[in-house]
Coordinates of C-alpha atoms in Angstrom, one line a residue:
X11 CA 3.4 4.8 3.4
X12 CA 1.0 7.1 4.8
X13 CA 0.8 10.6 3.5
X14 CA 1.8 13.7 5.5
X15 CA 0.8 16.2 2.3
X16 CA -3.2 16.6 1.1
X17 CA -3.0 17.0 -2.3
X18 CA -6.6 16.7 -1.8
X19 CA -8.7 14.2 -4.8
X20 CA -7.4 13.5 -8.7
X21 CA -9.4 11.3 -9.7
X22 CA -12.2 10.8 -6.2
X23 CA -8.8 9.1 -5.6
X24 CA -6.7 10.6 -2.2
X25 CA -3.4 12.1 -3.3
X26 CA -0.5 13.0 -0.6
X27 CA 2.5 13.5 -0.4
X28 CA 5.8 12.0 2.2
X29 CA 7.4 14.1 3.8
X30 CA 10.7 12.1 2.5
X31 CA 9.5 13.0 -0.7
X32 CA 11.6 16.5 -0.3
X33 CA 15.1 14.1 -0.3
X34 CA 14.5 13.3 -4.2
X35 CA 13.2 17.2 -4.7
X36 CA 16.9 18.9 -2.8
X37 CA 18.5 15.9 -4.5
X38 CA 16.6 16.8 -8.5
X39 CA 18.3 20.0 -8.3
X40 CA 21.5 19.9 -6.1
X41 CA 22.1 17.2 -9.3
X42 CA 20.4 19.3 -11.8
X43 CA 20.9 23.0 -10.7
X44 CA 24.9 22.6 -10.5
X45 CA 26.1 19.4 -12.0
X46 CA 24.4 18.5 -15.0
X47 CA 22.5 22.3 -16.4
X48 CA 25.7 24.3 -16.0
X49 CA 27.2 21.4 -17.9
X50 CA 25.3 21.5 -20.6
X51 CA 24.6 24.9 -20.9
X52 CA 27.9 26.9 -19.6
X53 CA 27.3 30.6 -18.8
X54 CA 24.4 30.8 -17.6
X55 CA 23.4 32.9 -13.8
X56 CA 22.7 29.9 -11.4
X57 CA 19.3 30.9 -10.9
X58 CA 18.9 29.9 -14.0
X59 CA 18.9 26.5 -13.5
X60 CA 18.6 26.8 -10.1
X61 CA 15.1 27.9 -11.8
X62 CA 15.4 25.0 -14.7
X63 CA 16.3 22.3 -12.1
X64 CA 13.0 23.6 -10.3
X65 CA 10.2 22.8 -12.8
X66 CA 12.1 20.0 -13.5
X67 CA 11.5 18.3 -10.0
X68 CA 8.3 19.2 -10.4
X69 CA 6.8 17.8 -14.0
X70 CA 9.3 14.8 -12.6
X71 CA 7.2 14.7 -9.7
X72 CA 3.9 15.4 -11.9
X73 CA 5.8 12.1 -14.3
X74 CA 5.1 9.5 -11.5
X75 CA 2.2 10.7 -10.1
X76 CA 0.2 10.1 -13.5
X77 CA 2.0 7.0 -14.1
X78 CA 0.6 5.4 -11.1
X79 CA -3.1 7.3 -11.4
X80 CA -3.1 4.7 -14.7
X81 CA -2.6 1.9 -12.8
X82 CA -5.5 3.9 -10.5
X83 CA -7.9 4.1 -12.9
X84 CA -7.7 -0.1 -14.7
X85 CA -7.4 -0.8 -10.7
X86 CA -10.8 1.1 -10.7
X87 CA -12.6 -0.1 -14.0
X88 CA -11.8 -4.2 -12.9
X89 CA -13.8 -3.8 -9.7
X90 CA -10.6 -3.0 -6.9
X91 CA -10.7 0.5 -4.7
X92 CA -8.1 2.6 -4.7
X93 CA -7.6 3.8 -1.5
X94 CA -4.9 6.6 -2.5
X95 CA -2.2 7.2 -4.0
X96 CA 1.7 8.3 -2.2
X97 CA 4.2 9.8 -3.7
X98 CA 7.5 9.1 -1.1
X99 CA 11.3 8.7 -1.2
X100 CA 11.9 6.3 -4.1
X101 CA 8.7 7.0 -6.7
X102 CA 5.0 6.3 -5.7
X103 CA 3.1 4.3 -4.1
X104 CA -1.5 3.2 -5.5
X105 CA -2.4 1.6 -2.3
X106 CA -5.1 -1.2 -3.9
X107 CA -8.1 -3.1 -1.6
X108 CA -8.6 -5.8 -3.9
X109 CA -6.9 -8.0 -6.4
X110 CA -7.5 -9.0 -10.0
X111 CA -9.2 -11.5 -10.6
X112 CA -7.8 -13.0 -14.2
X113 CA -4.7 -13.6 -15.9
X114 CA -5.6 -10.6 -18.2
X115 CA -7.4 -7.5 -15.5
X116 CA -3.2 -7.5 -13.5
X117 CA -1.3 -7.4 -16.9
X118 CA -3.5 -4.3 -18.3
X119 CA -2.7 -2.7 -14.5
X120 CA 0.3 -3.1 -14.3
X121 CA 1.2 -2.5 -18.1
X122 CA -0.4 0.2 -18.2
X123 CA 2.1 2.5 -15.4
X124 CA 5.0 1.5 -17.4
X125 CA 2.6 2.3 -21.5
X126 CA 2.4 6.2 -19.8
X127 CA 5.4 6.7 -18.6
X128 CA 7.0 5.5 -22.0
X129 CA 3.8 7.6 -23.3
X130 CA 5.0 10.5 -21.0
X131 CA 8.1 10.3 -22.5
X132 CA 6.8 11.2 -26.1
X133 CA 5.0 13.9 -25.2
X134 CA 7.9 15.4 -23.2
X135 CA 11.0 15.1 -26.4
X136 CA 7.9 16.9 -29.2
X137 CA 8.4 19.3 -26.2
X138 CA 12.1 19.9 -26.5
X139 CA 12.3 19.3 -30.1
X140 CA 9.3 22.4 -30.3
X141 CA 11.7 24.4 -27.5
X142 CA 15.0 24.5 -30.1
X143 CA 12.5 25.3 -33.4
X144 CA 10.9 28.0 -31.8
X145 CA 14.3 29.4 -30.6
X146 CA 14.5 29.3 -26.6
X147 CA 17.2 28.9 -25.6
X148 CA 18.9 25.7 -25.6
X149 CA 18.4 25.1 -21.1
X150 CA 14.8 24.8 -22.0
X151 CA 14.6 22.2 -24.4
X152 CA 17.5 20.0 -22.2
X153 CA 15.4 20.2 -19.1
X154 CA 11.9 18.8 -21.5
X155 CA 14.4 16.4 -22.7
X156 CA 16.3 15.2 -19.5
X157 CA 12.9 14.3 -18.4
X158 CA 12.0 12.6 -21.7
X159 CA 15.3 11.2 -20.6
X160 CA 14.1 9.3 -17.0
X161 CA 10.6 8.2 -18.1
X162 CA 11.5 6.4 -20.1
X163 CA 14.1 4.7 -18.0
X164 CA 11.7 4.5 -15.9
X165 CA 9.6 3.1 -17.5
X166 CA 12.4 0.4 -18.6
X167 CA 13.4 -0.3 -14.7
X168 CA 9.9 -1.0 -14.5
X169 CA 9.2 -3.2 -16.2
X170 CA 12.5 -5.8 -14.9
X171 CA 10.7 -8.5 -14.1
X172 CA 10.6 -9.6 -10.4
X173 CA 8.0 -8.5 -8.1
X174 CA 6.9 -5.6 -7.1
X175 CA 8.0 -3.6 -9.1
X176 CA 5.1 -3.3 -12.9
X177 CA 7.4 -6.2 -14.4
X178 CA 7.6 -8.7 -11.7
X179 CA 3.1 -8.2 -12.1
X180 CA 3.2 -8.8 -15.7
X181 CA 5.5 -11.8 -14.7
X182 CA 3.2 -12.9 -12.5
X183 CA -0.1 -12.3 -15.0
X184 CA 1.9 -14.9 -17.4
X185 CA 2.6 -17.4 -15.2
X186 CA -1.7 -17.5 -13.9
X187 CA -1.9 -17.4 -17.7
X188 CA 0.2 -20.9 -17.8
X189 CA 0.3 -22.4 -14.7
X190 CA -3.5 -22.0 -13.9
X191 CA -2.3 -20.9 -10.6
X192 CA -2.7 -17.1 -9.2
X193 CA -0.6 -18.1 -6.0
X194 CA 2.5 -20.3 -6.7
X195 CA 3.4 -17.8 -10.2
X196 CA 2.9 -14.4 -7.0
X197 CA 5.6 -16.7 -5.2
X198 CA 8.0 -16.4 -8.3
X199 CA 7.4 -13.1 -9.1
X200 CA 8.1 -12.1 -5.4
X201 CA 11.2 -14.4 -5.2
X202 CA 12.7 -13.1 -8.5
X203 CA 11.9 -9.3 -7.4
X204 CA 13.5 -10.4 -4.0
X205 CA 16.8 -11.7 -5.8
X206 CA 17.4 -8.9 -8.3
X207 CA 17.1 -6.4 -4.8
X208 CA 20.4 -8.8 -4.1
X209 CA 21.5 -7.9 -7.3
X210 CA 21.5 -3.9 -6.9
X211 CA 22.4 -4.4 -3.4
X212 CA 25.4 -6.5 -4.5
X213 CA 26.2 -3.3 -7.8
X214 CA 25.8 -0.5 -5.1
X215 CA 28.1 -2.2 -2.1
X216 CA 30.3 -2.2 -5.5
X217 CA 29.3 1.0 -6.8
X218 CA 30.3 3.2 -3.1
X219 CA 33.8 0.6 -3.4
X220 CA 34.7 2.3 -6.8
X221 CA 33.6 5.9 -5.1
X222 CA 30.3 6.5 -6.9
X223 CA 29.4 7.0 -3.6
X224 CA 25.3 8.5 -3.4
X225 CA 25.2 5.7 -7.4
X226 CA 26.0 3.2 -4.7
X227 CA 24.3 4.8 -1.6
X228 CA 20.3 4.5 -4.5
X229 CA 21.5 1.5 -5.8
X230 CA 21.5 -0.4 -2.0
X231 CA 18.6 1.2 -0.6
X232 CA 16.6 0.9 -4.8
X233 CA 17.6 -3.0 -3.6
X234 CA 16.6 -3.1 0.1
X235 CA 13.1 -1.8 0.4
X236 CA 12.7 -4.9 -3.2
X237 CA 14.7 -7.9 -0.9
X238 CA 12.5 -6.7 2.1
X239 CA 8.9 -5.3 0.2
X240 CA 8.5 -8.9 -2.0
X241 CA 9.7 -11.0 0.9
X242 CA 6.9 -9.4 2.7
X243 CA 5.1 -10.3 -0.7
X244 CA 5.8 -14.0 -0.7
X245 CA 4.7 -14.7 2.6
X246 CA 1.2 -12.5 2.3
X247 CA 0.4 -14.8 -0.7
X248 CA 0.6 -18.1 0.8
X249 CA -1.0 -16.5 4.6
X250 CA -3.4 -15.1 2.0
X251 CA -3.5 -19.3 0.2
X252 CA -3.5 -20.4 3.6
X253 CA -6.5 -19.0 5.1
X254 CA -8.6 -18.8 2.1
X255 CA -12.3 -20.6 2.7
X256 CA -12.6 -19.7 6.1
X257 CA -14.7 -17.5 7.7
X258 CA -15.3 -14.7 9.7
X259 CA -17.8 -16.7 11.3
X260 CA -14.8 -18.9 12.9
X261 CA -12.1 -17.0 13.3
X262 CA -14.3 -13.9 15.1
X263 CA -15.2 -13.3 18.9
X264 CA -17.6 -14.7 20.5
X265 CA -20.7 -12.0 22.6
X266 CA -17.6 -9.3 23.1
X267 CA -18.2 -7.1 26.6
X268 CA -20.3 -4.3 25.5
X269 CA -20.4 -0.7 26.7
X270 CA -23.5 1.7 26.1
X271 CA -22.0 4.9 24.6
X272 CA -22.7 7.2 26.7
X273 CA -21.6 5.6 29.9
X274 CA -18.2 8.2 30.5
X275 CA -15.1 7.1 30.0
X276 CA -14.0 6.8 34.5
X277 CA -17.3 5.0 34.7
X278 CA -15.9 2.1 31.7
X279 CA -12.4 2.0 33.2
X280 CA -13.5 1.4 36.7
X281 CA -16.7 -1.2 35.2
X282 CA -14.6 -3.3 33.0
X283 CA -11.6 -2.0 31.8
X284 CA -9.8 -3.2 35.1
X285 CA -10.9 -5.7 35.3
X286 CA -11.3 -7.5 33.1
X287 CA -8.2 -6.6 30.5
X288 CA -10.0 -6.2 27.8
X289 CA -7.8 -4.1 24.9
X290 CA -11.5 -3.6 22.5
X291 CA -14.7 -2.7 24.0
X292 CA -18.2 -1.8 21.3
X293 CA -20.6 0.4 21.9
X294 CA -24.5 -0.7 22.2
X295 CA -26.2 1.2 22.4
X296 CA -30.7 1.5 23.9
X297 CA -31.6 -0.5 20.9
X298 CA -29.0 -3.2 20.9
X299 CA -26.6 -1.4 17.7
X300 CA -23.9 -1.4 17.2
X301 CA -23.0 2.3 18.2
X302 CA -18.6 2.8 18.3
X303 CA -15.5 0.8 18.9
X304 CA -14.0 2.2 22.1
X305 CA -10.5 1.1 22.1
X306 CA -6.8 0.9 25.0
X307 CA -5.4 3.6 22.4
X308 CA -8.3 6.0 22.4
X309 CA -9.3 5.8 26.4
X310 CA -5.5 7.0 27.0
X311 CA -6.1 10.2 25.2
X312 CA -8.0 11.2 27.7
X313 CA -6.8 13.1 30.2
X314 CA -7.0 11.2 34.0
X315 CA -8.4 14.7 35.0
X316 CA -11.6 14.8 32.1
X317 CA -12.3 10.5 32.6
X318 CA -14.8 11.7 34.7
X319 CA -17.1 13.8 32.4
X320 CA -15.9 12.2 28.9
X321 CA -18.7 10.3 27.1
X322 CA -17.3 7.5 25.4
X323 CA -19.6 7.9 21.5
X324 CA -17.4 11.5 22.0
X325 CA -13.9 8.7 22.1
X326 CA -14.7 6.4 19.9
X327 CA -14.8 5.3 16.5
X328 CA -17.4 5.5 13.8
X329 CA -19.3 3.0 13.3
X330 CA -18.5 3.8 8.8
X331 CA -14.3 3.6 10.1
X332 CA -15.1 -0.1 11.5
X333 CA -14.7 -2.5 9.4
X334 CA -17.7 -4.0 9.2
X335 CA -18.9 -8.2 8.1
X336 CA -21.4 -11.1 8.6
X337 CA -20.4 -14.2 10.1
X338 CA -20.4 -16.0 6.4
X339 CA -17.8 -13.3 5.1
X340 CA -15.0 -14.6 3.1
X341 CA -12.0 -13.8 6.4
X342 CA -9.2 -12.9 2.8
X343 CA -12.2 -10.3 1.7
X344 CA -12.9 -9.0 5.7
X345 CA -8.9 -8.4 6.0
X346 CA -8.6 -6.2 2.1
X347 CA -10.5 -4.3 4.6
X348 CA -9.4 -3.7 7.7
X349 CA -6.1 -2.6 6.6
X350 CA -4.9 0.1 7.1
X351 CA -8.4 1.0 9.7
X352 CA -7.6 3.0 11.7
X353 CA -7.9 0.8 14.7
X354 CA -7.0 -2.2 14.0
X355 CA -10.3 -4.0 15.5
X356 CA -13.3 -5.3 12.9
X357 CA -16.6 -5.3 14.2
X358 CA -18.8 -9.4 13.4
X359 CA -22.6 -8.4 13.0
X360 CA -26.0 -9.8 12.0
X361 CA -28.9 -8.1 11.2
X362 CA -27.3 -5.0 12.0
X363 CA -26.6 -6.4 15.7
X364 CA -23.0 -7.3 17.3
X365 CA -22.1 -10.6 17.6
X366 CA -18.8 -10.7 17.3
X367 CA -15.0 -8.9 17.0
X368 CA -12.4 -10.1 14.3
X369 CA -9.0 -9.2 16.3
X370 CA -5.0 -8.9 15.4
X371 CA -4.6 -11.2 18.0
X372 CA -7.5 -13.4 16.7
X373 CA -6.3 -13.5 12.9
X374 CA -2.8 -14.2 14.5
X375 CA -3.9 -17.5 16.2
X376 CA -6.1 -18.4 13.1
X377 CA -2.9 -18.5 11.7
X378 CA -0.4 -19.9 14.0
X379 CA -3.0 -23.5 13.4
X380 CA -4.2 -22.1 10.1
X381 CA -1.7 -26.6 9.5
X382 CA -3.6 -28.4 12.4
X383 CA -7.1 -28.1 10.1
X384 CA -6.4 -31.5 9.8
X385 CA -10.9 -31.7 9.9
X386 CA -11.0 -30.7 5.6
X387 CA -7.8 -30.8 3.2
X388 CA -5.5 -28.5 2.3
X389 CA -5.6 -27.1 -0.7
X390 CA -4.7 -24.0 -2.6
X391 CA -6.8 -21.7 -4.4
X392 CA -6.5 -21.4 -8.5
X393 CA -6.9 -19.2 -10.8
X394 CA -9.9 -16.2 -9.9
X395 CA -10.0 -18.2 -6.7
X396 CA -7.6 -16.6 -5.6
X397 CA -7.8 -13.2 -4.3
X398 CA -4.6 -12.6 -1.7
X399 CA -5.5 -9.5 1.3
X400 CA -3.0 -7.5 3.0
X401 CA -3.1 -10.3 6.0
X402 CA -3.4 -7.1 9.0
X403 CA -1.5 -5.2 6.0
X404 CA -1.5 -3.3 2.8
X405 CA -0.6 -5.6 0.4
X406 CA -0.1 -6.1 -3.0
X407 CA -1.3 -3.5 -0.5
X408 CA -1.0 -2.1 -1.8
X409 CA 1.2 -3.5 -5.8
X410 CA 4.6 -2.2 -4.8
X411 CA 5.6 -1.7 -8.8
X412 CA 8.7 -0.1 -8.0
X413 CA 10.0 3.3 -9.0
X414 CA 6.9 3.7 -10.4
X415 CA 4.3 1.5 -9.9
X416 CA 1.5 -0.5 -8.3
X417 CA 1.1 -1.3 -4.5
X418 CA 0.0 -4.7 -2.7
X419 CA -3.5 -5.0 -1.0
X420 CA -3.7 -3.6 1.8
X421 CA -4.6 -4.2 -1.8
X422 CA -1.6 -3.3 -3.1
X423 CA 1.5 -1.0 -3.4
X424 CA 4.3 -0.1 -5.2
X425 CA 7.3 1.7 -5.3
X426 CA 8.0 4.1 -8.4

């Protein structure tokens, strides 16, 4: 879930809007301005209803952002990197790279989101009461009362014990503490999320049949999202457990074909691309140090007429933007850094010198053959030993909190 519109940084965390969030705004404004508000507070000009609806929609989005920021702040305090927060069609996503190292940390990160929504609900309720006391128009009091109810409802929904909702994270933390097995707890929470998703789809279908079109469609859409997210999370957890203990050196492609940053694109195509048919070409400077990464995708973006005058350094992904690891690093830790990287590849360095590459092909091959490693008994990591990343993608990413939550790595993803 990528940001289409950047809102800058809040507390050092990049915040943005996905274009799909406009759907929420439109639905809220139309539903409030031409439905709820005119019915509850009749006799006012249409402009007043529209203005109140716009303010309500803006404050609702601000409430979602506060929910996600709470997750992000607590996650950072527990040493988990937060790569960004995105508001989208079904709420908010806080993308965390990494996983809590203990059940207690997991519980705190998950629980602070719904707690924040409850607090906001109380604040809006007080504002609604205060506005009515000073004699302001009933529409103003009703607007804040609506926001109070919505935030409390958001908290309650997120506390349903089903991943990727925040309640699923809470369930995972309790099961993790009880079973001392994080993978088993995560799989159980994900399966609960899938069951809950199917229930929402069924209820949504019944509403559609009963003539409650928009409500039924919305429930079915949320249910479908939960089913897909929970299934992906279960799969990612199992893969991460299977890859536990495997080092980068066991997976990487050694001695990759390299190029010089001063070489032209046309020269690389003639010298290497058409002969070796590789998709990735690391760059090395005169001192033998890694100087960037060029892929076929970047080469294709150079117009044919410019390839003879364009240097590889001009199109390469710069070293700081390429995930790097040492041969003895854990593969699962590298996968977290690779999630969401520009080119989806990582370099393996030894004292600054390139010794290997990790590509999607390397990862796929490892996943397909991990069960053949008969020389080492398969052991399920337990307790704080397991911090599953998103193999090749955001996991819990993002951690998912559901309409208002956190996401799995990439980190973790959360739906609000």
